Short mmCIF file of C-alpha atoms and ligand atoms in Angstrom, two decimals:
data_model
loop_
_atom_site.label_atom_id
_atom_site.label_comp_id
_atom_site.label_asym_id
_atom_site.label_seq_id
_atom_site.Cartn_x
_atom_site.Cartn_y
_atom_site.Cartn_z
CA MET A 862 -30.24 -3.42 -5.20
CA SER A 863 -29.27 -5.49 -2.04
CA GLN A 864 -25.95 -4.71 -0.43
CA SER A 865 -24.99 -7.94 -0.93
CA ASP A 866 -24.71 -7.21 -4.68
CA LEU A 867 -22.88 -4.01 -4.74
CA ILE A 868 -19.38 -3.99 -5.80
CA VAL A 869 -16.90 -0.94 -4.50
CA ALA A 870 -14.23 -0.46 -6.87
CA LYS A 871 -11.22 1.56 -6.36
CA PHE A 872 -8.23 2.94 -9.67
CA GLY A 873 -5.28 3.55 -8.08
CA GLY A 874 -3.08 6.82 -9.70
CA THR A 875 -2.26 5.22 -12.99
CA SER A 876 -5.59 4.41 -13.75
CA VAL A 877 -6.95 7.85 -13.81
CA ALA A 878 -3.33 9.69 -14.69
CA ASP A 879 -4.60 10.78 -18.14
CA PHE A 880 -8.18 11.55 -20.35
CA ASP A 881 -7.53 7.76 -21.64
CA ALA A 882 -6.67 5.99 -18.33
CA MET A 883 -9.81 7.53 -16.97
CA ASN A 884 -12.08 6.55 -19.91
CA ARG A 885 -11.01 2.81 -19.83
CA SER A 886 -11.48 2.77 -16.49
CA ALA A 887 -14.92 4.23 -17.02
CA ASP A 888 -15.26 0.76 -18.95
CA VAL A 889 -14.40 -0.72 -16.65
CA VAL A 890 -16.49 0.60 -14.81
CA LEU A 891 -19.32 0.41 -16.79
CA ALA A 892 -19.06 -3.31 -17.42
CA ASP A 893 -20.17 -4.38 -14.57
CA ALA A 894 -23.37 -3.56 -13.42
CA SER A 895 -22.88 -4.30 -9.78
CA VAL A 896 -20.29 -1.41 -9.56
CA ARG A 897 -21.96 1.11 -7.58
CA LEU A 898 -19.71 3.02 -5.61
CA VAL A 899 -15.83 4.20 -7.71
CA VAL A 900 -13.36 4.77 -4.82
CA LEU A 901 -10.42 7.48 -6.88
CA SER A 902 -6.86 7.80 -6.21
CA ALA A 903 -5.51 10.93 -7.18
CA SER A 904 -4.10 11.43 -11.33
CA ALA A 905 -0.38 9.96 -10.66
CA GLY A 906 2.35 12.15 -9.97
CA ILE A 907 -0.10 14.83 -8.39
CA THR A 908 0.10 13.84 -4.59
CA ASN A 909 3.48 14.25 -4.85
CA LEU A 910 4.01 17.44 -6.25
CA LEU A 911 1.22 18.38 -3.33
CA VAL A 912 3.41 16.72 -0.92
CA ALA A 913 6.00 18.70 -2.40
CA LEU A 914 4.35 21.84 -1.76
CA ALA A 915 3.14 20.96 1.59
CA GLU A 916 6.94 20.98 2.72
CA GLY A 917 7.29 24.83 2.29
CA LYS A 918 8.54 25.83 -1.65
CA GLN A 919 10.02 28.97 -2.47
CA LEU A 920 7.62 31.72 -4.93
CA GLU A 921 9.78 30.13 -8.16
CA GLU A 922 9.41 26.30 -7.48
CA ARG A 923 6.04 26.80 -5.82
CA ALA A 924 5.07 27.94 -9.32
CA TYR A 925 6.49 25.21 -11.48
CA HIS A 926 4.20 22.63 -9.19
CA LEU A 927 1.29 24.96 -9.30
CA ASP A 928 2.24 24.56 -13.24
CA GLU A 929 2.53 20.93 -13.34
CA ILE A 930 -0.56 20.32 -11.13
CA ARG A 931 -2.09 22.31 -13.66
CA ARG A 932 -0.82 20.48 -17.20
CA ILE A 933 -2.05 17.17 -15.63
CA GLN A 934 -5.39 18.05 -14.70
CA TYR A 935 -5.68 20.47 -17.66
CA ALA A 936 -4.59 17.56 -20.49
CA ILE A 937 -8.01 15.48 -19.32
CA ILE A 938 -10.35 18.52 -19.44
CA ASP A 939 -9.04 19.87 -22.84
CA ARG A 940 -10.31 16.67 -24.06
CA LEU A 941 -13.95 16.86 -22.57
CA GLN A 942 -16.24 17.78 -25.52
CA GLN A 943 -17.73 20.62 -22.62
CA PRO A 944 -14.54 21.57 -20.56
CA ASP A 945 -15.99 25.03 -19.46
CA VAL A 946 -17.57 24.33 -16.40
CA ILE A 947 -15.42 21.91 -15.09
CA ARG A 948 -12.17 24.33 -15.84
CA GLU A 949 -13.93 26.86 -13.69
CA GLU A 950 -14.23 24.16 -10.63
CA ILE A 951 -10.38 22.83 -11.40
CA ASP A 952 -9.37 26.80 -11.67
CA ARG A 953 -11.12 27.00 -7.91
CA MET A 954 -9.19 23.87 -6.68
CA ILE A 955 -5.71 25.04 -8.16
CA GLU A 956 -6.28 28.63 -6.10
CA ASN A 957 -7.17 27.10 -3.18
CA ILE A 958 -4.07 24.99 -3.43
CA ALA A 959 -2.14 28.01 -4.37
CA THR A 960 -3.01 30.27 -1.02
CA LEU A 961 -2.46 26.90 1.11
CA SER A 962 1.10 26.09 -0.41
CA GLU A 963 1.80 29.91 0.24
CA THR A 964 0.71 29.73 4.05
CA SER A 965 2.62 26.11 4.06
CA ALA A 966 6.04 28.03 2.80
CA LEU A 967 5.49 30.50 6.13
CA ALA A 968 4.95 27.95 8.68
CA THR A 969 3.61 24.57 7.84
CA SER A 970 1.85 21.94 9.82
CA THR A 971 0.52 18.47 9.97
CA ALA A 972 -3.30 19.64 9.30
CA LEU A 973 -2.33 21.85 6.28
CA THR A 974 -0.30 19.25 5.08
CA ASP A 975 -3.65 16.91 4.72
CA GLU A 976 -6.19 19.81 3.97
CA LEU A 977 -3.32 20.59 0.51
CA VAL A 978 -2.60 16.70 -0.01
CA SER A 979 -6.24 16.11 -0.01
CA HIS A 980 -7.01 18.07 -3.30
CA GLY A 981 -5.85 15.38 -5.89
CA GLU A 982 -8.33 13.09 -5.17
CA LEU A 983 -10.85 15.88 -4.84
CA MET A 984 -9.71 16.56 -8.51
CA SER A 985 -9.60 13.24 -9.70
CA THR A 986 -13.13 11.98 -8.06
CA LEU A 987 -14.83 15.84 -10.29
CA LEU A 988 -12.93 14.67 -13.68
CA PHE A 989 -13.80 11.59 -13.21
CA VAL A 990 -17.64 12.22 -12.83
CA GLU A 991 -17.13 14.53 -16.00
CA ILE A 992 -16.00 11.82 -17.88
CA LEU A 993 -19.34 9.42 -17.44
CA ARG A 994 -21.51 12.48 -17.48
CA GLU A 995 -20.31 12.89 -20.97
CA ARG A 996 -20.65 9.24 -21.88
CA LYS A 997 -24.53 9.41 -20.70
CA GLN A 998 -24.16 7.86 -17.01
CA ALA A 999 -25.95 8.87 -14.20
CA ALA A 1000 -23.14 9.93 -12.03
CA GLU A 1001 -22.55 11.78 -8.61
CA TRP A 1002 -19.45 13.14 -6.70
CA PHE A 1003 -19.47 12.28 -3.51
CA ASP A 1004 -17.45 13.90 -0.50
CA VAL A 1005 -15.96 11.13 1.66
CA ARG A 1006 -15.31 13.02 4.48
CA LYS A 1007 -19.64 12.89 5.14
CA VAL A 1008 -18.82 9.16 6.15
CA MET A 1009 -14.98 8.36 6.61
CA ARG A 1010 -14.44 10.42 9.90
CA THR A 1011 -10.84 9.90 11.80
CA ASN A 1012 -8.93 11.12 14.72
CA ASP A 1013 -6.80 13.60 14.16
CA ARG A 1014 -3.49 11.95 13.65
CA PHE A 1015 -2.79 14.16 10.47
CA GLY A 1016 -0.97 12.04 7.68
CA ARG A 1017 -1.90 8.54 9.19
CA ALA A 1018 -5.56 9.46 10.34
CA GLU A 1019 -7.24 5.89 11.85
CA PRO A 1020 -11.30 5.64 10.86
CA ASP A 1021 -14.19 5.42 13.28
CA VAL A 1022 -15.43 2.10 12.09
CA ALA A 1023 -18.47 2.04 13.83
CA GLN A 1024 -19.30 5.79 13.01
CA LEU A 1025 -18.56 5.28 9.03
CA LYS A 1026 -20.87 2.14 9.03
CA GLU A 1027 -23.93 4.21 10.22
CA LEU A 1028 -22.68 7.33 8.37
CA ALA A 1029 -22.30 5.22 4.92
CA ALA A 1030 -25.86 3.81 6.23
CA SER A 1031 -27.79 7.26 5.82
CA GLN A 1032 -25.93 9.30 3.12
CA LEU A 1033 -24.27 6.51 1.44
CA GLN A 1034 -26.43 3.68 0.86
CA PRO A 1035 -29.60 5.22 -0.22
CA ARG A 1036 -27.90 6.98 -3.36
CA LEU A 1037 -26.50 3.81 -5.02
CA GLY A 1038 -29.35 2.99 -6.36
CA GLU A 1039 -29.75 6.29 -8.40
CA ALA A 1040 -26.56 7.03 -9.51
CA LEU A 1041 -23.11 5.74 -9.83
CA ILE A 1042 -21.46 7.29 -6.85
CA ILE A 1043 -17.52 8.53 -7.85
CA THR A 1044 -15.41 9.27 -4.09
CA GLN A 1045 -12.18 9.93 -3.25
CA GLY A 1046 -9.96 7.29 -1.54
CA PHE A 1047 -7.27 8.29 0.86
CA ILE A 1048 -9.04 11.27 2.72
CA GLY A 1049 -11.20 11.62 5.64
CA SER A 1050 -12.15 14.52 8.13
CA GLU A 1051 -11.86 14.85 12.37
CA SER A 1052 -14.44 15.67 14.67
CA LYS A 1053 -13.27 19.25 13.81
CA GLY A 1054 -14.11 18.98 10.36
CA ARG A 1055 -10.64 19.15 9.79
CA THR A 1056 -9.04 17.44 6.50
CA THR A 1057 -6.99 13.94 7.37
CA THR A 1058 -5.26 11.49 5.21
CA LEU A 1059 -5.36 7.63 5.81
CA GLY A 1060 -1.62 7.55 4.92
CA ARG A 1061 0.14 7.30 1.43
CA GLY A 1062 -1.20 4.57 -0.83
CA GLY A 1063 -4.33 4.63 1.21
CA SER A 1064 -6.91 4.74 -1.12
CA ASP A 1065 -6.81 1.06 -1.11
CA TYR A 1066 -7.57 1.30 2.67
CA THR A 1067 -10.67 3.45 1.70
CA ALA A 1068 -11.98 1.23 -0.66
CA ALA A 1069 -11.83 -1.78 1.50
CA LEU A 1070 -13.38 0.28 4.88
CA LEU A 1071 -16.50 1.32 1.97
CA GLY A 1072 -16.80 -2.34 1.60
CA GLU A 1073 -16.83 -3.44 4.79
CA ALA A 1074 -19.33 -0.71 5.95
CA LEU A 1075 -21.59 -1.21 3.24
CA ASN A 1076 -21.40 -5.21 2.88
CA ALA A 1077 -20.17 -5.26 -0.60
CA LYS A 1078 -20.03 -8.74 -1.85
CA ARG A 1079 -16.78 -7.75 -3.31
CA ILE A 1080 -13.95 -4.99 -3.90
CA ASP A 1081 -12.00 -4.48 -6.69
CA ILE A 1082 -8.55 -2.76 -6.72
CA TRP A 1083 -7.75 -1.72 -10.41
CA THR A 1084 -3.67 -0.93 -10.90
CA ASP A 1085 -1.38 -1.06 -13.21
CA VAL A 1086 -0.74 -4.90 -12.92
CA PRO A 1087 -2.64 -7.75 -13.65
CA GLY A 1088 -2.64 -9.39 -10.19
CA ILE A 1089 -0.42 -10.88 -7.99
CA TYR A 1090 2.68 -12.77 -9.11
CA THR A 1091 4.85 -15.89 -8.07
CA THR A 1092 7.63 -13.24 -8.29
CA ASP A 1093 8.33 -9.79 -9.48
CA PRO A 1094 8.29 -10.36 -13.38
CA ARG A 1095 10.73 -7.99 -13.61
CA ILE A 1096 13.06 -10.15 -11.63
CA VAL A 1097 12.04 -13.48 -13.29
CA PRO A 1098 9.67 -12.76 -16.19
CA ALA A 1099 8.60 -16.67 -16.13
CA ALA A 1100 6.66 -15.03 -13.01
CA LYS A 1101 2.95 -16.64 -13.12
CA ARG A 1102 -0.02 -15.14 -12.32
CA ILE A 1103 -1.93 -16.16 -9.20
CA ASP A 1104 -5.32 -16.67 -9.55
CA GLU A 1105 -6.15 -17.19 -5.85
CA ILE A 1106 -4.70 -16.58 -2.95
CA THR A 1107 -5.70 -16.44 0.77
CA PHE A 1108 -5.86 -12.97 2.76
CA GLU A 1109 -3.09 -14.49 4.95
CA GLU A 1110 -0.86 -15.27 2.15
CA ALA A 1111 -1.60 -12.34 0.51
CA ALA A 1112 -0.63 -10.25 3.81
CA GLU A 1113 1.86 -12.47 4.05
CA MET A 1114 3.32 -11.55 0.85
CA ALA A 1115 3.43 -7.74 1.53
CA THR A 1116 4.87 -7.76 4.61
CA PHE A 1117 7.62 -9.46 2.78
CA GLY A 1118 7.73 -6.52 -0.08
CA ALA A 1119 5.31 -7.68 -2.71
CA LYS A 1120 3.74 -4.10 -3.75
CA VAL A 1121 0.66 -4.72 -5.14
CA LEU A 1122 -1.48 -5.19 -1.89
CA HIS A 1123 -0.50 -3.44 1.46
CA PRO A 1124 -1.56 -6.14 4.49
CA ALA A 1125 -3.43 -3.31 6.82
CA THR A 1126 -5.25 -2.39 3.47
CA ILE A 1127 -7.06 -5.51 3.15
CA LEU A 1128 -8.08 -6.06 7.02
CA PRO A 1129 -11.12 -4.83 7.07
CA ALA A 1130 -12.27 -6.72 3.86
CA VAL A 1131 -10.32 -10.18 5.89
CA ARG A 1132 -12.47 -9.33 9.18
CA SER A 1133 -15.23 -9.00 7.08
CA ASP A 1134 -14.44 -12.09 4.27
CA ILE A 1135 -15.02 -9.95 1.61
CA PRO A 1136 -13.14 -11.29 -1.50
CA VAL A 1137 -10.70 -8.85 -3.19
CA PHE A 1138 -9.97 -8.72 -6.71
CA VAL A 1139 -6.80 -7.21 -8.05
CA GLY A 1140 -6.45 -6.26 -11.93
CA SER A 1141 -4.61 -4.13 -14.48
CA SER A 1142 -7.44 -1.30 -15.88
CA LYS A 1143 -5.17 -1.26 -19.06
CA ASP A 1144 -5.95 -4.66 -19.88
CA PRO A 1145 -8.86 -5.56 -17.54
CA ALA A 1146 -9.55 -8.94 -19.72
CA ALA A 1147 -6.24 -10.13 -18.64
CA GLY A 1148 -7.87 -11.03 -15.75
CA GLY A 1149 -6.16 -11.03 -11.73
CA THR A 1150 -6.10 -12.51 -8.72
CA MET A 1151 -8.86 -13.07 -6.22
CA VAL A 1152 -7.97 -12.73 -3.10
CA ARG A 1153 -10.26 -14.30 -0.25
CA GLU A 1154 -10.56 -16.39 2.70
CA ASN A 1155 -10.22 -19.45 1.46
CA THR A 1156 -8.84 -21.35 -1.68
CA ALA A 1157 -9.26 -25.02 -3.12
CA ASN A 1158 -6.04 -26.61 -2.61
CA PRO A 1159 -3.69 -24.53 -1.34
CA PRO A 1160 -0.38 -25.44 -2.76
CA LEU A 1161 3.08 -25.59 -0.59
CA PHE A 1162 5.02 -22.94 -2.28
CA ARG A 1163 2.86 -20.02 -3.20
CA ALA A 1164 4.82 -16.94 -3.78
CA LEU A 1165 8.90 -15.73 -3.41
CA ALA A 1166 9.06 -12.02 -2.13
CA LEU A 1167 12.16 -10.08 -1.62
CA ARG A 1168 13.00 -7.40 0.73
CA ARG A 1169 16.81 -5.22 -0.16
CA ARG A 1170 19.06 -3.34 1.78
CA GLN A 1171 18.54 -5.28 5.45
CA THR A 1172 20.93 -5.00 8.17
CA LEU A 1173 21.51 -7.23 10.66
CA LEU A 1174 23.14 -6.85 13.90
CA THR A 1175 24.55 -9.95 16.02
CA LEU A 1176 25.07 -9.38 19.62
CA HIS A 1177 27.77 -11.46 21.10
CA SER A 1178 27.87 -11.52 25.25
CA LEU A 1179 29.49 -14.21 27.22
CA ASN A 1180 26.91 -12.93 30.30
CA MET A 1181 24.24 -14.95 27.70
CA LEU A 1182 25.79 -18.34 29.09
CA HIS A 1183 23.28 -19.80 31.33
CA ALA A 1184 21.97 -16.66 31.98
CA ARG A 1185 18.29 -15.07 32.50
CA GLY A 1186 17.23 -11.50 31.29
CA PHE A 1187 20.19 -10.57 28.04
CA LEU A 1188 17.36 -11.08 25.86
CA ALA A 1189 15.00 -8.93 27.82
CA GLU A 1190 17.50 -6.02 27.83
CA VAL A 1191 18.42 -5.94 24.39
CA PHE A 1192 14.74 -5.96 23.63
CA ASN A 1193 13.77 -3.52 25.92
CA ILE A 1194 17.03 -0.89 24.30
CA LEU A 1195 15.30 -1.66 20.95
CA ALA A 1196 11.69 -1.02 22.24
CA ARG A 1197 12.86 2.21 23.91
CA HIS A 1198 14.45 3.30 20.58
CA ASN A 1199 11.50 2.15 19.04
CA ILE A 1200 12.45 -0.53 17.17
CA SER A 1201 10.83 -3.60 16.21
CA VAL A 1202 12.73 -6.87 15.65
CA ASP A 1203 11.84 -8.47 12.42
CA LEU A 1204 13.77 -11.81 11.85
CA ILE A 1205 16.10 -13.40 15.05
CA THR A 1206 17.85 -16.40 15.57
CA THR A 1207 19.68 -17.46 18.58
CA SER A 1208 23.07 -18.89 20.11
CA GLU A 1209 24.40 -19.59 23.13
CA VAL A 1210 26.67 -16.87 23.46
CA SER A 1211 24.91 -14.41 20.69
CA VAL A 1212 21.87 -13.84 19.25
CA ALA A 1213 21.37 -12.13 15.65
CA LEU A 1214 18.39 -10.08 14.31
CA THR A 1215 16.98 -7.70 11.59
CA LEU A 1216 15.76 -4.51 12.53
CA ASP A 1217 12.19 -4.12 10.67
CA THR A 1218 11.34 -1.95 8.00
CA THR A 1219 7.93 -2.72 6.86
CA GLY A 1220 5.61 0.40 6.44
CA SER A 1221 8.29 2.60 6.92
CA THR A 1222 10.62 4.29 4.32
CA SER A 1223 13.71 3.92 6.30
CA THR A 1224 16.28 1.17 6.01
CA GLY A 1225 17.95 -0.72 8.09
CA ASP A 1226 21.00 1.05 8.48
CA SER A 1227 18.89 4.44 9.32
CA LEU A 1228 16.92 3.23 11.95
CA LEU A 1229 20.28 2.14 13.35
CA THR A 1230 21.31 5.28 15.48
CA GLN A 1231 24.45 5.97 17.34
CA ALA A 1232 22.37 6.62 20.43
CA LEU A 1233 21.94 3.37 20.07
CA LEU A 1234 24.65 1.33 19.21
CA THR A 1235 26.19 3.09 22.28
CA GLU A 1236 23.51 1.53 24.41
CA LEU A 1237 23.69 -2.12 22.73
CA SER A 1238 27.63 -2.02 23.24
CA SER A 1239 27.26 -1.23 26.59
CA LEU A 1240 25.77 -4.49 27.37
CA CYS A 1241 27.39 -6.78 24.36
CA ARG A 1242 29.72 -6.97 21.39
CA VAL A 1243 27.87 -5.76 18.47
CA GLU A 1244 28.42 -6.74 15.36
CA VAL A 1245 26.73 -4.77 11.96
CA GLU A 1246 26.35 -6.33 8.58
CA GLU A 1247 24.68 -4.21 6.10
CA ASN A 1248 23.69 -4.87 2.40
CA LEU A 1249 21.97 -8.13 3.02
CA ALA A 1250 18.19 -9.21 1.26
CA LEU A 1251 16.02 -11.09 2.56
CA VAL A 1252 14.34 -13.65 0.62
CA ALA A 1253 10.74 -14.83 1.76
CA LEU A 1254 9.31 -18.28 0.71
CA ILE A 1255 5.72 -17.91 0.88
CA GLY A 1256 3.22 -20.69 1.45
CA ASN A 1257 1.03 -23.39 2.68
CA GLU A 1258 1.81 -25.92 5.50
CA LEU A 1259 5.21 -25.18 5.03
CA SER A 1260 6.34 -25.76 9.11
CA THR A 1261 4.48 -29.16 9.27
CA ALA A 1262 5.75 -30.28 5.57
CA CYS A 1263 8.31 -32.85 4.60
CA GLY A 1264 11.32 -32.39 2.55
CA VAL A 1265 10.56 -28.39 2.54
CA GLY A 1266 14.44 -28.15 3.31
CA LYS A 1267 15.83 -29.92 0.61
CA LYS A 1268 13.61 -28.49 -2.11
CA VAL A 1269 14.25 -25.14 -1.24
CA PHE A 1270 18.40 -25.25 0.35
CA GLY A 1271 19.00 -28.09 -2.13
CA VAL A 1272 19.67 -26.17 -4.98
CA MET A 1273 21.24 -23.17 -3.12
CA GLU A 1274 24.37 -24.21 -2.81
CA GLN A 1275 26.13 -21.51 -4.34
CA PHE A 1276 24.57 -19.03 -1.75
CA ASN A 1277 26.35 -17.59 1.30
CA LEU A 1278 22.83 -18.39 3.43
CA ARG A 1279 23.66 -15.02 6.28
CA LEU A 1280 20.21 -16.33 8.38
CA ILE A 1281 17.34 -19.00 8.01
CA CYS A 1282 14.01 -18.22 10.16
CA TYR A 1283 12.42 -21.23 9.64
CA GLY A 1284 9.06 -22.94 12.14
CA ALA A 1285 7.22 -19.70 13.51
CA SER A 1286 4.87 -20.12 10.77
CA ILE A 1287 3.11 -22.63 8.82
CA HIS A 1288 3.28 -19.51 6.24
CA ASN A 1289 6.69 -18.50 5.39
CA LEU A 1290 10.63 -19.83 5.75
CA CYS A 1291 12.84 -16.90 5.12
CA PHE A 1292 16.33 -16.31 4.70
CA LEU A 1293 19.32 -13.57 4.25
CA VAL A 1294 21.48 -13.59 1.48
CA PRO A 1295 24.45 -11.43 0.79
CA GLY A 1296 22.29 -8.37 -1.32
CA ASP A 1297 24.24 -8.92 -4.53
CA ASP A 1298 23.10 -12.37 -5.12
CA ALA A 1299 19.42 -12.05 -4.17
CA GLU A 1300 17.89 -11.60 -7.76
CA GLN A 1301 20.42 -14.58 -8.90
CA VAL A 1302 18.82 -16.32 -5.93
CA ILE A 1303 14.82 -15.66 -6.48
CA ARG A 1304 15.69 -16.77 -10.12
CA THR A 1305 17.18 -19.99 -8.81
CA LEU A 1306 14.58 -20.80 -6.44
CA HIS A 1307 11.64 -19.71 -8.62
CA ASN A 1308 13.18 -22.14 -11.49
CA SER A 1309 13.11 -25.09 -9.35
CA LEU A 1310 9.68 -24.56 -7.25
CA PHE A 1311 8.00 -22.48 -9.81
CA GLU A 1312 8.62 -23.60 -13.24
N1 LIG B 286 -3.37 9.48 -4.15
C1 LIG B 286 -2.37 8.76 -2.80
C2 LIG B 286 -0.94 8.78 -2.49
O1 LIG B 286 -0.66 9.06 -3.53
C3 LIG B 286 -3.32 7.89 -2.04
C4 LIG B 286 -3.55 6.45 -3.17
O2 LIG B 286 -2.88 6.73 -3.99
O3 LIG B 286 -4.00 5.29 -2.36
O4 LIG B 286 -0.38 7.97 -1.78
MG1 LIG B 287 -1.24 5.56 -5.64
#
């Protein structure tokens, strides 16, 4: 088969959570002959259990976690027609996990953690191969660490893209014509051969990297939601699925809190111009969202995203009046504390800003340490407001169109808008509102702009 015919399909944890989910995912794989390479996450829940084990647990808790892992994977094995061989293999993995977590209890390390955590994907891929074989499909297990070479930043390793391309061409490409290749997301190996991981949720990234390396025609990300929505359907039941969206819009949405695709994830697909499809393996017939370089007639308003628990810092200083270097000083202090600024507005004698919490599990208030506040206070008067929410309106040509302000803010009368950012990007307009009003704001705006 020619490379340009290839589709790389990735299935997330819920899509390989149990026997039925794995079979539904197998149906999806088998429905399209172009799908020749399958990338899997660990079965849902497994990675969290492994991470907990890597933190060093005492004997009793370790036993509990190991039992849980065994229970989840055995539930799949028990429904196979010929479970014996695969049970042995999984048992060996679980023994490994037990030994590694015993070591972790004595002294843990990031390298050990990655070695331990990688077993989730190693097991799910072994099980999936077995499911396919029982369905009389030629399927082959492939250890992704043979091609996914990374640096040794354990827990957040960066792949060597050039090496991946070479290795994928020599080791993976020739196999694609012979059997369905099943491989692991999330994991890699560094130059000494030790196992690394690409960061939580890294399987999407693996799929995009492999798609790029093999020059795939499409990357399919199968998850538990049928695509990208105009806003979170849990907040607005009338939210609509977006059939087609550009990479730029999707990245903006992810940056502002939409959970479907992480922006860094799709980077390899973006730079190689490979479309990414997002759909639900529970309901493949429902379709999904195609993320691509360009879409026909991109609308002015595309989607609404919400980021909660924002912290606003307002810095007042009379020294700012007609002075130079005040902002430079402020940014210097923030940089020294490893903080990047997210939103910002300024006036003659003050500046208001929020702290960037993208890609971290921290909230604004936890980034705001006493040391940082003390340092800022020596420069200016500092005011801190917590529990705000950032509402981001994603769209196209927003900063060049007329009437945007009226359409958006005309319906916001009853809400306090604490800060507005508009004009820096053609793709977004965002503002802060009190946290308690956030959902009502989203509902009101969605109703007037999208329904
Ligand atoms: N299993 C890993 C995690 O839970 C990677 C992934 O699911 O993408 O973070
Ligand atoms: Mg996952």
